[in-house]
mmCIF file of C-alpha atoms in Angstrom:
data_model
loop_
_atom_site.group_PDB
_atom_site.id
_atom_site.type_symbol
_atom_site.label_atom_id
_atom_site.label_comp_id
_atom_site.label_asym_id
_atom_site.label_seq_id
_atom_site.Cartn_x
_atom_site.Cartn_y
_atom_site.Cartn_z
ATOM 1 C CA MET A 1 37.820 -103.720 69.923
ATOM 2 C CA PRO A 2 34.871 -102.262 68.160
ATOM 3 C CA SER A 3 31.771 -101.487 70.132
ATOM 4 C CA LYS A 4 28.996 -103.997 70.161
ATOM 5 C CA GLY A 5 26.462 -103.521 67.460
ATOM 6 C CA VAL A 6 28.546 -101.063 65.484
ATOM 7 C CA ALA A 7 29.733 -102.122 62.103
ATOM 8 C CA SER A 8 33.304 -101.621 61.178
ATOM 9 C CA PRO A 9 34.650 -100.693 57.783
ATOM 10 C CA ASN A 10 36.582 -103.927 57.954
ATOM 11 C CA ASN A 11 33.423 -106.013 58.155
ATOM 12 C CA ASN A 12 31.939 -107.605 55.035
ATOM 13 C CA ILE A 13 29.833 -104.608 54.026
ATOM 14 C CA SER A 14 30.509 -102.089 51.368
ATOM 15 C CA SER A 15 31.569 -98.558 52.132
ATOM 16 C CA GLN A 16 28.265 -97.292 50.664
ATOM 17 C CA ASP A 17 26.279 -99.401 53.100
ATOM 18 C CA PHE A 18 28.493 -98.132 55.909
ATOM 19 C CA VAL A 19 27.673 -94.512 55.026
ATOM 20 C CA ASN A 20 23.979 -95.298 54.798
ATOM 21 C CA LEU A 21 23.975 -96.958 58.210
ATOM 22 C CA HIS A 22 25.863 -94.286 60.128
ATOM 23 C CA PHE A 23 24.873 -91.150 58.217
ATOM 24 C CA PRO A 24 21.168 -91.423 57.398
ATOM 25 C CA ARG A 25 19.531 -88.706 55.350
ATOM 26 C CA HIS A 26 17.140 -87.899 58.173
ATOM 27 C CA SER A 27 17.425 -88.229 61.910
ATOM 28 C CA ASN A 28 15.544 -90.986 63.717
ATOM 29 C CA ASN A 29 14.149 -88.666 66.390
ATOM 30 C CA GLY A 30 10.600 -89.081 65.129
ATOM 31 C CA SER A 31 10.623 -86.462 62.377
ATOM 32 C CA LYS A 32 8.915 -87.338 59.118
ATOM 33 C CA ARG A 33 10.870 -88.155 56.052
ATOM 34 C CA SER A 34 10.328 -85.975 53.027
ATOM 35 C CA ARG A 35 7.687 -86.927 50.468
ATOM 36 C CA ALA A 36 10.334 -87.129 47.801
ATOM 37 C CA SER A 37 12.320 -89.749 49.702
ATOM 38 C CA SER A 38 9.238 -91.767 50.616
ATOM 39 C CA VAL A 39 8.308 -92.466 47.061
ATOM 40 C CA HIS A 40 11.648 -94.048 46.236
ATOM 41 C CA SER A 41 12.673 -97.600 46.922
ATOM 42 C CA PRO A 42 15.007 -98.007 49.914
ATOM 43 C CA ASN A 43 17.521 -99.599 47.583
ATOM 44 C CA VAL A 44 17.796 -96.386 45.490
ATOM 45 C CA ARG A 45 20.551 -94.199 46.850
ATOM 46 C CA LEU A 46 22.154 -90.966 45.736
ATOM 47 C CA SER A 47 25.543 -91.405 44.228
ATOM 48 C CA ILE A 48 28.549 -90.046 46.029
ATOM 49 C CA ILE A 49 29.630 -86.657 44.730
ATOM 50 C CA GLU A 50 33.276 -86.744 43.991
ATOM 51 C CA GLU A 51 35.354 -83.606 44.192
ATOM 52 C CA ASP A 52 36.563 -82.220 40.832
ATOM 53 C CA ALA A 53 34.213 -84.573 38.998
ATOM 54 C CA ASP A 54 32.693 -83.649 35.632
ATOM 55 C CA ILE A 55 29.265 -82.002 35.678
ATOM 56 C CA PRO A 56 26.702 -84.475 34.407
ATOM 57 C CA PRO A 57 25.268 -83.582 31.021
ATOM 58 C CA LEU A 58 21.864 -81.943 30.707
ATOM 59 C CA PRO A 59 19.242 -84.527 29.771
ATOM 60 C CA ALA A 60 18.571 -84.486 26.053
ATOM 61 C CA LYS A 61 14.853 -84.041 26.462
ATOM 62 C CA ALA A 62 15.352 -80.635 28.109
ATOM 63 C CA HIS A 63 16.596 -79.191 24.832
ATOM 64 C CA HIS A 64 13.322 -80.037 23.152
ATOM 65 C CA ARG A 65 11.070 -78.625 25.805
ATOM 66 C CA PRO A 66 9.041 -75.527 24.842
ATOM 67 C CA PHE A 67 10.635 -72.289 25.887
ATOM 68 C CA HIS A 68 7.947 -71.465 28.414
ATOM 69 C CA ARG A 69 8.234 -74.927 30.017
ATOM 70 C CA ARG A 70 11.956 -74.560 30.573
ATOM 71 C CA TRP A 71 11.537 -71.242 32.429
ATOM 72 C CA ASN A 72 8.123 -71.818 33.975
ATOM 73 C CA LEU A 73 6.600 -68.818 32.212
ATOM 74 C CA GLY A 74 3.089 -70.122 31.990
ATOM 75 C CA ASP A 75 1.132 -70.455 28.757
ATOM 76 C CA PRO A 76 2.830 -69.187 25.610
ATOM 77 C CA PRO A 77 1.467 -65.977 23.996
ATOM 78 C CA ARG A 78 -0.873 -66.350 21.077
ATOM 79 C CA ILE A 79 1.427 -64.283 18.860
ATOM 80 C CA SER A 80 5.200 -64.620 19.188
ATOM 81 C CA PHE A 81 8.254 -63.691 17.230
ATOM 82 C CA GLU A 82 8.518 -67.294 16.054
ATOM 83 C CA ILE A 83 5.143 -67.156 14.255
ATOM 84 C CA PRO A 84 4.211 -64.475 11.702
ATOM 85 C CA PRO A 85 1.259 -62.259 12.673
ATOM 86 C CA PRO A 86 -2.116 -62.769 11.004
ATOM 87 C CA LYS A 87 -2.906 -60.875 7.837
ATOM 88 C CA TYR A 88 -4.255 -57.372 8.317
ATOM 89 C CA SER A 89 -7.797 -56.732 7.169
ATOM 90 C CA VAL A 90 -9.555 -53.497 6.253
ATOM 91 C CA TRP A 91 -12.423 -52.705 8.551
ATOM 92 C CA ASP A 92 -14.842 -49.970 7.678
ATOM 93 C CA ALA A 93 -18.195 -48.918 8.976
ATOM 94 C CA THR A 94 -21.092 -47.700 6.911
ATOM 95 C CA GLY A 95 -23.318 -44.949 8.246
ATOM 96 C CA PRO A 96 -27.089 -44.705 7.907
ATOM 97 C CA LYS A 97 -26.736 -42.642 4.716
ATOM 98 C CA GLY A 98 -24.109 -44.866 3.150
ATOM 99 C CA GLU A 99 -21.165 -42.745 4.305
ATOM 100 C CA LYS A 100 -17.885 -44.540 4.984
ATOM 101 C CA LEU A 101 -15.814 -44.164 8.143
ATOM 102 C CA SER A 102 -12.654 -44.233 6.027
ATOM 103 C CA ASP A 103 -13.791 -41.088 4.234
ATOM 104 C CA THR A 104 -13.313 -39.101 7.435
ATOM 105 C CA SER A 105 -9.536 -39.596 7.188
ATOM 106 C CA LYS A 106 -9.373 -38.036 3.747
ATOM 107 C CA PRO A 107 -8.554 -34.294 3.566
ATOM 108 C CA PRO A 108 -11.460 -32.210 2.326
ATOM 109 C CA VAL A 109 -11.184 -30.766 -1.171
ATOM 110 C CA SER A 110 -11.999 -27.100 -1.270
ATOM 111 C CA PRO A 111 -14.229 -26.077 -4.185
ATOM 112 C CA GLN A 112 -11.983 -23.032 -4.493
ATOM 113 C CA SER A 113 -8.847 -25.050 -5.137
ATOM 114 C CA SER A 114 -7.330 -25.565 -8.556
ATOM 115 C CA GLY A 115 -8.479 -29.189 -8.383
ATOM 116 C CA ASN A 116 -12.148 -28.254 -8.371
ATOM 117 C CA THR A 117 -14.250 -31.411 -8.112
ATOM 118 C CA THR A 118 -17.455 -29.653 -9.148
ATOM 119 C CA PRO A 119 -18.472 -31.061 -12.553
ATOM 120 C CA LEU A 120 -17.621 -28.562 -15.266
ATOM 121 C CA PRO A 121 -20.171 -27.744 -17.950
ATOM 122 C CA ASP A 122 -19.998 -29.490 -21.288
ATOM 123 C CA THR A 123 -17.291 -27.732 -23.283
ATOM 124 C CA THR A 124 -17.470 -29.927 -26.343
ATOM 125 C CA GLY A 125 -18.089 -28.062 -29.527
ATOM 126 C CA PRO A 126 -16.316 -25.767 -31.978
ATOM 127 C CA PHE A 127 -13.754 -23.182 -30.928
ATOM 128 C CA PRO A 128 -13.776 -21.336 -28.577
ATOM 129 C CA ALA A 129 -15.658 -23.898 -26.433
ATOM 130 C CA GLY A 130 -13.331 -25.325 -23.794
ATOM 131 C CA SER A 131 -11.668 -24.783 -20.426
ATOM 132 C CA TYR A 132 -8.822 -22.285 -20.484
ATOM 133 C CA THR A 133 -6.123 -20.726 -18.343
ATOM 134 C CA LEU A 134 -5.515 -17.084 -19.239
ATOM 135 C CA THR A 135 -2.029 -16.012 -18.192
ATOM 136 C CA THR A 136 -1.843 -12.227 -17.998
ATOM 137 C CA PHE A 137 0.043 -9.466 -16.214
ATOM 138 C CA LEU A 138 -1.312 -6.552 -14.189
ATOM 139 C CA ASP A 139 -0.783 -3.632 -16.553
ATOM 140 C CA THR A 140 -2.264 -0.503 -14.934
ATOM 141 C CA VAL A 141 -4.018 0.472 -11.678
ATOM 142 C CA GLN A 142 -6.187 3.528 -10.951
ATOM 143 C CA THR A 143 -7.384 4.501 -7.450
ATOM 144 C CA GLY A 144 -9.233 7.783 -8.076
ATOM 145 C CA CYS A 145 -12.702 6.623 -7.012
ATOM 146 C CA SER A 146 -11.792 6.753 -3.294
ATOM 147 C CA SER A 147 -10.262 9.488 -1.152
ATOM 148 C CA ARG A 148 -8.119 6.747 0.411
ATOM 149 C CA PRO A 149 -6.086 5.121 -2.405
ATOM 150 C CA GLU A 150 -5.342 2.056 -0.249
ATOM 151 C CA ASP A 151 -9.030 1.094 -0.285
ATOM 152 C CA TRP A 152 -8.782 -0.093 -3.918
ATOM 153 C CA SER A 153 -6.360 -2.867 -4.795
ATOM 154 C CA CYS A 154 -5.611 -5.169 -7.715
ATOM 155 C CA PHE A 155 -4.159 -8.657 -7.408
ATOM 156 C CA PRO A 156 -1.198 -9.328 -7.345
ATOM 157 C CA LYS A 157 -0.523 -5.699 -6.273
ATOM 158 C CA THR A 158 2.548 -5.517 -8.530
ATOM 159 C CA THR A 159 2.403 -4.051 -12.034
ATOM 160 C CA TYR A 160 4.406 -5.125 -15.054
ATOM 161 C CA GLN A 161 6.450 -1.946 -14.853
ATOM 162 C CA GLU A 162 7.456 -2.837 -11.281
ATOM 163 C CA SER A 163 8.249 -6.513 -11.920
ATOM 164 C CA PRO A 164 7.249 -8.438 -15.073
ATOM 165 C CA LEU A 165 7.237 -11.835 -13.357
ATOM 166 C CA GLU A 166 5.637 -10.783 -10.064
ATOM 167 C CA ALA A 167 2.849 -9.080 -12.033
ATOM 168 C CA THR A 168 1.514 -12.434 -13.333
ATOM 169 C CA ALA A 169 -2.199 -13.085 -12.811
ATOM 170 C CA ASN A 170 -3.937 -16.263 -14.011
ATOM 171 C CA PHE A 171 -7.630 -16.616 -14.779
ATOM 172 C CA THR A 172 -9.413 -19.939 -15.292
ATOM 173 C CA TRP A 173 -12.482 -19.587 -17.464
ATOM 174 C CA VAL A 174 -14.883 -22.042 -19.055
ATOM 175 C CA ILE A 175 -16.489 -21.273 -22.430
ATOM 176 C CA THR A 176 -19.543 -23.267 -23.469
ATOM 177 C CA LYS A 177 -21.742 -23.462 -26.536
ATOM 178 C CA SER A 178 -24.976 -21.633 -25.793
ATOM 179 C CA GLY A 179 -27.614 -21.733 -28.515
ATOM 180 C CA ASP A 180 -26.155 -20.117 -31.607
ATOM 181 C CA GLY A 181 -23.363 -18.461 -29.624
ATOM 182 C CA PHE A 182 -21.110 -18.951 -26.633
ATOM 183 C CA SER A 183 -21.029 -18.003 -22.956
ATOM 184 C CA VAL A 184 -18.193 -17.687 -20.442
ATOM 185 C CA ALA A 185 -17.917 -18.132 -16.666
ATOM 186 C CA SER A 186 -15.058 -18.186 -14.179
ATOM 187 C CA THR A 187 -14.145 -20.979 -11.811
ATOM 188 C CA ASN A 188 -14.364 -20.257 -8.093
ATOM 189 C CA ASN A 189 -11.023 -18.765 -7.075
ATOM 190 C CA PRO A 190 -10.518 -16.476 -4.034
ATOM 191 C CA TRP A 191 -7.437 -14.880 -5.655
ATOM 192 C CA SER A 192 -9.127 -14.072 -8.943
ATOM 193 C CA ILE A 193 -12.208 -12.364 -10.372
ATOM 194 C CA ASN A 194 -15.307 -14.524 -10.050
ATOM 195 C CA PHE A 195 -18.421 -14.170 -12.176
ATOM 196 C CA GLY A 196 -21.288 -16.303 -13.429
ATOM 197 C CA GLU A 197 -22.213 -17.413 -16.920
ATOM 198 C CA THR A 198 -22.206 -14.409 -19.269
ATOM 199 C CA PRO A 199 -22.922 -14.284 -23.028
ATOM 200 C CA LEU A 200 -20.041 -13.642 -25.446
ATOM 201 C CA THR A 201 -20.429 -11.313 -28.411
ATOM 202 C CA MET A 202 -18.321 -11.462 -31.565
ATOM 203 C CA VAL A 203 -16.774 -8.054 -32.415
ATOM 204 C CA ASP A 204 -14.828 -7.009 -35.535
ATOM 205 C CA ALA A 205 -15.341 -10.374 -37.199
ATOM 206 C CA GLY A 206 -12.940 -11.089 -40.044
ATOM 207 C CA THR A 207 -10.379 -8.453 -38.984
ATOM 208 C CA ASP A 208 -7.090 -8.766 -37.144
ATOM 209 C CA ASN A 209 -8.882 -7.487 -34.025
ATOM 210 C CA GLU A 210 -11.578 -10.162 -34.151
ATOM 211 C CA ARG A 211 -12.569 -11.009 -30.591
ATOM 212 C CA TYR A 212 -15.256 -12.321 -28.279
ATOM 213 C CA GLN A 213 -16.281 -9.671 -25.781
ATOM 214 C CA PHE A 214 -18.468 -9.519 -22.655
ATOM 215 C CA ASN A 215 -19.519 -7.093 -19.905
ATOM 216 C CA THR A 216 -20.955 -7.908 -16.493
ATOM 217 C CA ALA A 217 -21.340 -6.315 -13.042
ATOM 218 C CA LEU A 218 -19.997 -7.768 -9.807
ATOM 219 C CA ASP A 219 -19.250 -6.742 -6.233
ATOM 220 C CA LYS A 220 -15.552 -6.288 -5.525
ATOM 221 C CA ILE A 221 -14.298 -6.666 -1.941
ATOM 222 C CA THR A 222 -10.921 -5.403 -0.769
ATOM 223 C CA ILE A 223 -9.062 -5.664 2.559
ATOM 224 C CA PRO A 224 -7.141 -2.399 3.056
ATOM 225 C CA SER A 225 -6.142 -3.316 6.633
ATOM 226 C CA ILE A 226 -6.649 -6.006 9.230
ATOM 227 C CA GLY A 227 -10.257 -6.218 10.352
ATOM 228 C CA VAL A 228 -11.571 -3.902 7.601
ATOM 229 C CA ASN A 229 -13.466 -4.783 4.424
ATOM 230 C CA CYS A 230 -14.334 -2.319 1.650
ATOM 231 C CA PHE A 231 -17.125 -2.997 -0.834
ATOM 232 C CA PHE A 232 -17.157 -1.632 -4.377
ATOM 233 C CA ASN A 233 -20.624 -2.686 -5.492
ATOM 234 C CA ASP A 234 -21.567 -2.868 -9.171
ATOM 235 C CA THR A 235 -17.987 -2.928 -10.386
ATOM 236 C CA ASN A 236 -17.869 -3.402 -14.164
ATOM 237 C CA LEU A 237 -15.941 -6.341 -15.606
ATOM 238 C CA GLU A 238 -15.062 -6.276 -19.289
ATOM 239 C CA GLY A 239 -13.294 -9.086 -21.079
ATOM 240 C CA LYS A 240 -11.877 -9.328 -24.612
ATOM 241 C CA LEU A 241 -10.776 -12.674 -25.997
ATOM 242 C CA TYR A 242 -8.992 -12.196 -29.297
ATOM 243 C CA THR A 243 -9.072 -14.975 -31.876
ATOM 244 C CA LYS A 244 -6.241 -13.835 -34.178
ATOM 245 C CA LYS A 245 -3.974 -11.488 -32.237
ATOM 246 C CA ALA A 246 -0.941 -13.257 -30.800
ATOM 247 C CA PRO A 247 0.085 -12.932 -27.133
ATOM 248 C CA THR A 248 3.524 -11.587 -26.279
ATOM 249 C CA TYR A 249 3.653 -12.282 -22.526
ATOM 250 C CA LEU A 250 5.213 -15.634 -21.505
ATOM 251 C CA SER A 251 4.445 -17.063 -24.956
ATOM 252 C CA SER A 252 6.046 -16.538 -28.352
ATOM 253 C CA SER A 253 3.155 -17.527 -30.607
ATOM 254 C CA PRO A 254 -0.399 -18.906 -30.582
ATOM 255 C CA LEU A 255 0.975 -22.240 -31.805
ATOM 256 C CA ASP A 256 3.297 -22.528 -28.809
ATOM 257 C CA ALA A 257 0.448 -21.720 -26.427
ATOM 258 C CA SER A 258 -1.960 -24.195 -28.015
ATOM 259 C CA ASN A 259 0.655 -26.957 -27.859
ATOM 260 C CA SER A 260 1.377 -26.375 -24.158
ATOM 261 C CA ALA A 261 0.443 -29.107 -21.726
ATOM 262 C CA PRO A 262 -2.907 -28.527 -19.970
ATOM 263 C CA LYS A 263 -2.924 -27.792 -16.249
ATOM 264 C CA ASP A 264 -5.779 -29.386 -14.299
ATOM 265 C CA ASN A 265 -7.615 -29.902 -17.630
ATOM 266 C CA PHE A 266 -7.339 -26.197 -18.511
ATOM 267 C CA MET A 267 -5.584 -25.424 -21.785
ATOM 268 C CA PRO A 268 -3.708 -22.135 -22.217
ATOM 269 C CA TRP A 269 -5.743 -19.581 -24.173
ATOM 270 C CA PRO A 270 -3.755 -19.312 -27.439
ATOM 271 C CA TYR A 271 -4.440 -15.669 -28.273
ATOM 272 C CA ALA A 272 -4.371 -12.192 -26.807
ATOM 273 C CA VAL A 273 -6.497 -11.289 -23.764
ATOM 274 C CA ASP A 274 -7.614 -7.958 -22.295
ATOM 275 C CA ILE A 275 -9.482 -7.889 -18.948
ATOM 276 C CA ARG A 276 -10.550 -4.722 -17.106
ATOM 277 C CA GLN A 277 -12.285 -4.031 -13.766
ATOM 278 C CA SER A 278 -13.524 -0.493 -13.253
ATOM 279 C CA ILE A 279 -15.870 1.668 -11.181
ATOM 280 C CA GLY A 280 -16.528 5.415 -10.864
ATOM 281 C CA GLY A 281 -16.748 7.470 -7.684
ATOM 282 C CA GLY A 282 -19.967 8.294 -5.812
ATOM 283 C CA GLN A 283 -21.662 8.622 -2.431
ATOM 284 C CA THR A 284 -21.448 4.899 -1.726
ATOM 285 C CA VAL A 285 -18.035 4.240 -3.262
ATOM 286 C CA PRO A 286 -16.563 2.620 -1.343
ATOM 287 C CA GLN A 287 -18.459 1.278 1.661
ATOM 288 C CA CYS A 288 -15.968 0.186 4.312
ATOM 289 C CA PHE A 289 -16.826 -1.675 7.522
ATOM 290 C CA ARG A 290 -15.056 -2.961 10.583
ATOM 291 C CA LEU A 291 -15.374 -6.670 11.149
ATOM 292 C CA GLN A 292 -16.678 -8.131 14.397
ATOM 293 C CA GLY A 293 -15.647 -11.742 14.122
ATOM 294 C CA ASN A 294 -17.070 -12.872 10.808
ATOM 295 C CA GLN A 295 -19.853 -10.303 10.873
ATOM 296 C CA ARG A 296 -19.953 -6.821 9.383
ATOM 297 C CA GLY A 297 -19.713 -4.179 12.092
ATOM 298 C CA ASP A 298 -19.868 -0.389 12.057
ATOM 299 C CA ARG A 299 -19.370 1.498 8.801
ATOM 300 C CA ILE A 300 -16.200 3.588 8.564
ATOM 301 C CA THR A 301 -16.754 7.177 7.478
ATOM 302 C CA ASN A 302 -13.771 8.933 9.013
ATOM 303 C CA GLY A 303 -11.304 9.898 6.272
ATOM 304 C CA ILE A 304 -13.561 8.768 3.423
ATOM 305 C CA THR A 305 -14.841 11.567 1.212
ATOM 306 C CA PRO A 306 -17.095 10.791 -1.800
ATOM 307 C CA GLN A 307 -15.362 11.359 -5.113
ATOM 308 C CA PRO A 308 -16.930 12.558 -8.422
ATOM 309 C CA GLU A 309 -18.460 9.928 -10.644
ATOM 310 C CA SER A 310 -15.985 10.886 -13.342
ATOM 311 C CA SER A 311 -13.124 9.652 -11.166
ATOM 312 C CA ALA A 312 -12.229 6.014 -11.637
ATOM 313 C CA CYS A 313 -10.708 2.987 -9.981
ATOM 314 C CA SER A 314 -9.547 0.205 -12.289
ATOM 315 C CA CYS A 315 -7.412 -2.900 -12.703
ATOM 316 C CA GLU A 316 -6.312 -3.810 -16.229
ATOM 317 C CA TYR A 317 -4.797 -7.143 -17.217
ATOM 318 C CA ARG A 318 -3.435 -8.271 -20.583
ATOM 319 C CA ASN A 319 -0.951 -10.638 -22.183
ATOM 320 C CA PHE A 320 0.256 -8.474 -25.043
ATOM 321 C CA GLY A 321 1.732 -5.027 -25.665
ATOM 322 C CA SER A 322 4.422 -5.358 -23.014
#
């Protein structure tokens, strides 16, 4: 006989109601029911979980939720892999004198480089006005003006007799129309001979040796050893630019040279060239000093004996007669 007041499975109630009556979700000992259960109707009950039952499908709306909502990641980033980034823009600042910040990232151009940005003088006019590269070789070297032969040197320190190709020396000169004549000047090149604008004189006009010739004085500096500079002041520079004689060094004819492609706007000089640096001995030849940083230090006299003025130091370059 069932106990009084206790329902039996055989009574007229469903098995679900039987479970709800005898196995409540919460005890009746005065504890509060959860907020989640209090908001539901008492008639809404959880379904019985059957063993080995199929897992209920994920609600369709979950597939369409934003990614961050599914994983509770907070607000989405402003830029994501799903959206292309904004277009890049060029930002530049202008200084008080009109200078641009972007210019600071550009490598400086040395005025001594082959790509000299200094405006060249006007070379328009009849021949020989123009900008030219003179390709020569170091022919001969004399060192008699100093008691220490190493004090005098000639670039590239290799003569034609020692090595024809390693003896190559290039000069870049600019010839301009000056009044009724012409003048010549070198470009700034630390490995060459530099001089300012100098008048050209026509010599032996109408002959096979017709040439433009010039003479000027300059200060030659050599570096015989580390930390030592030697000065050969008032060194004479003589140049001869032939207008009919053909070169024989690295060129077969004036026509071939004139048709060569220009390099940095400098055309090859199409004829023979003869260039000579020279100085005689004397009490102040040479003057050698030790360097203290970038400053000239004490003069070196030990081992240097003045040579007669008739003795000579020279560097001779040409592009013919090899």
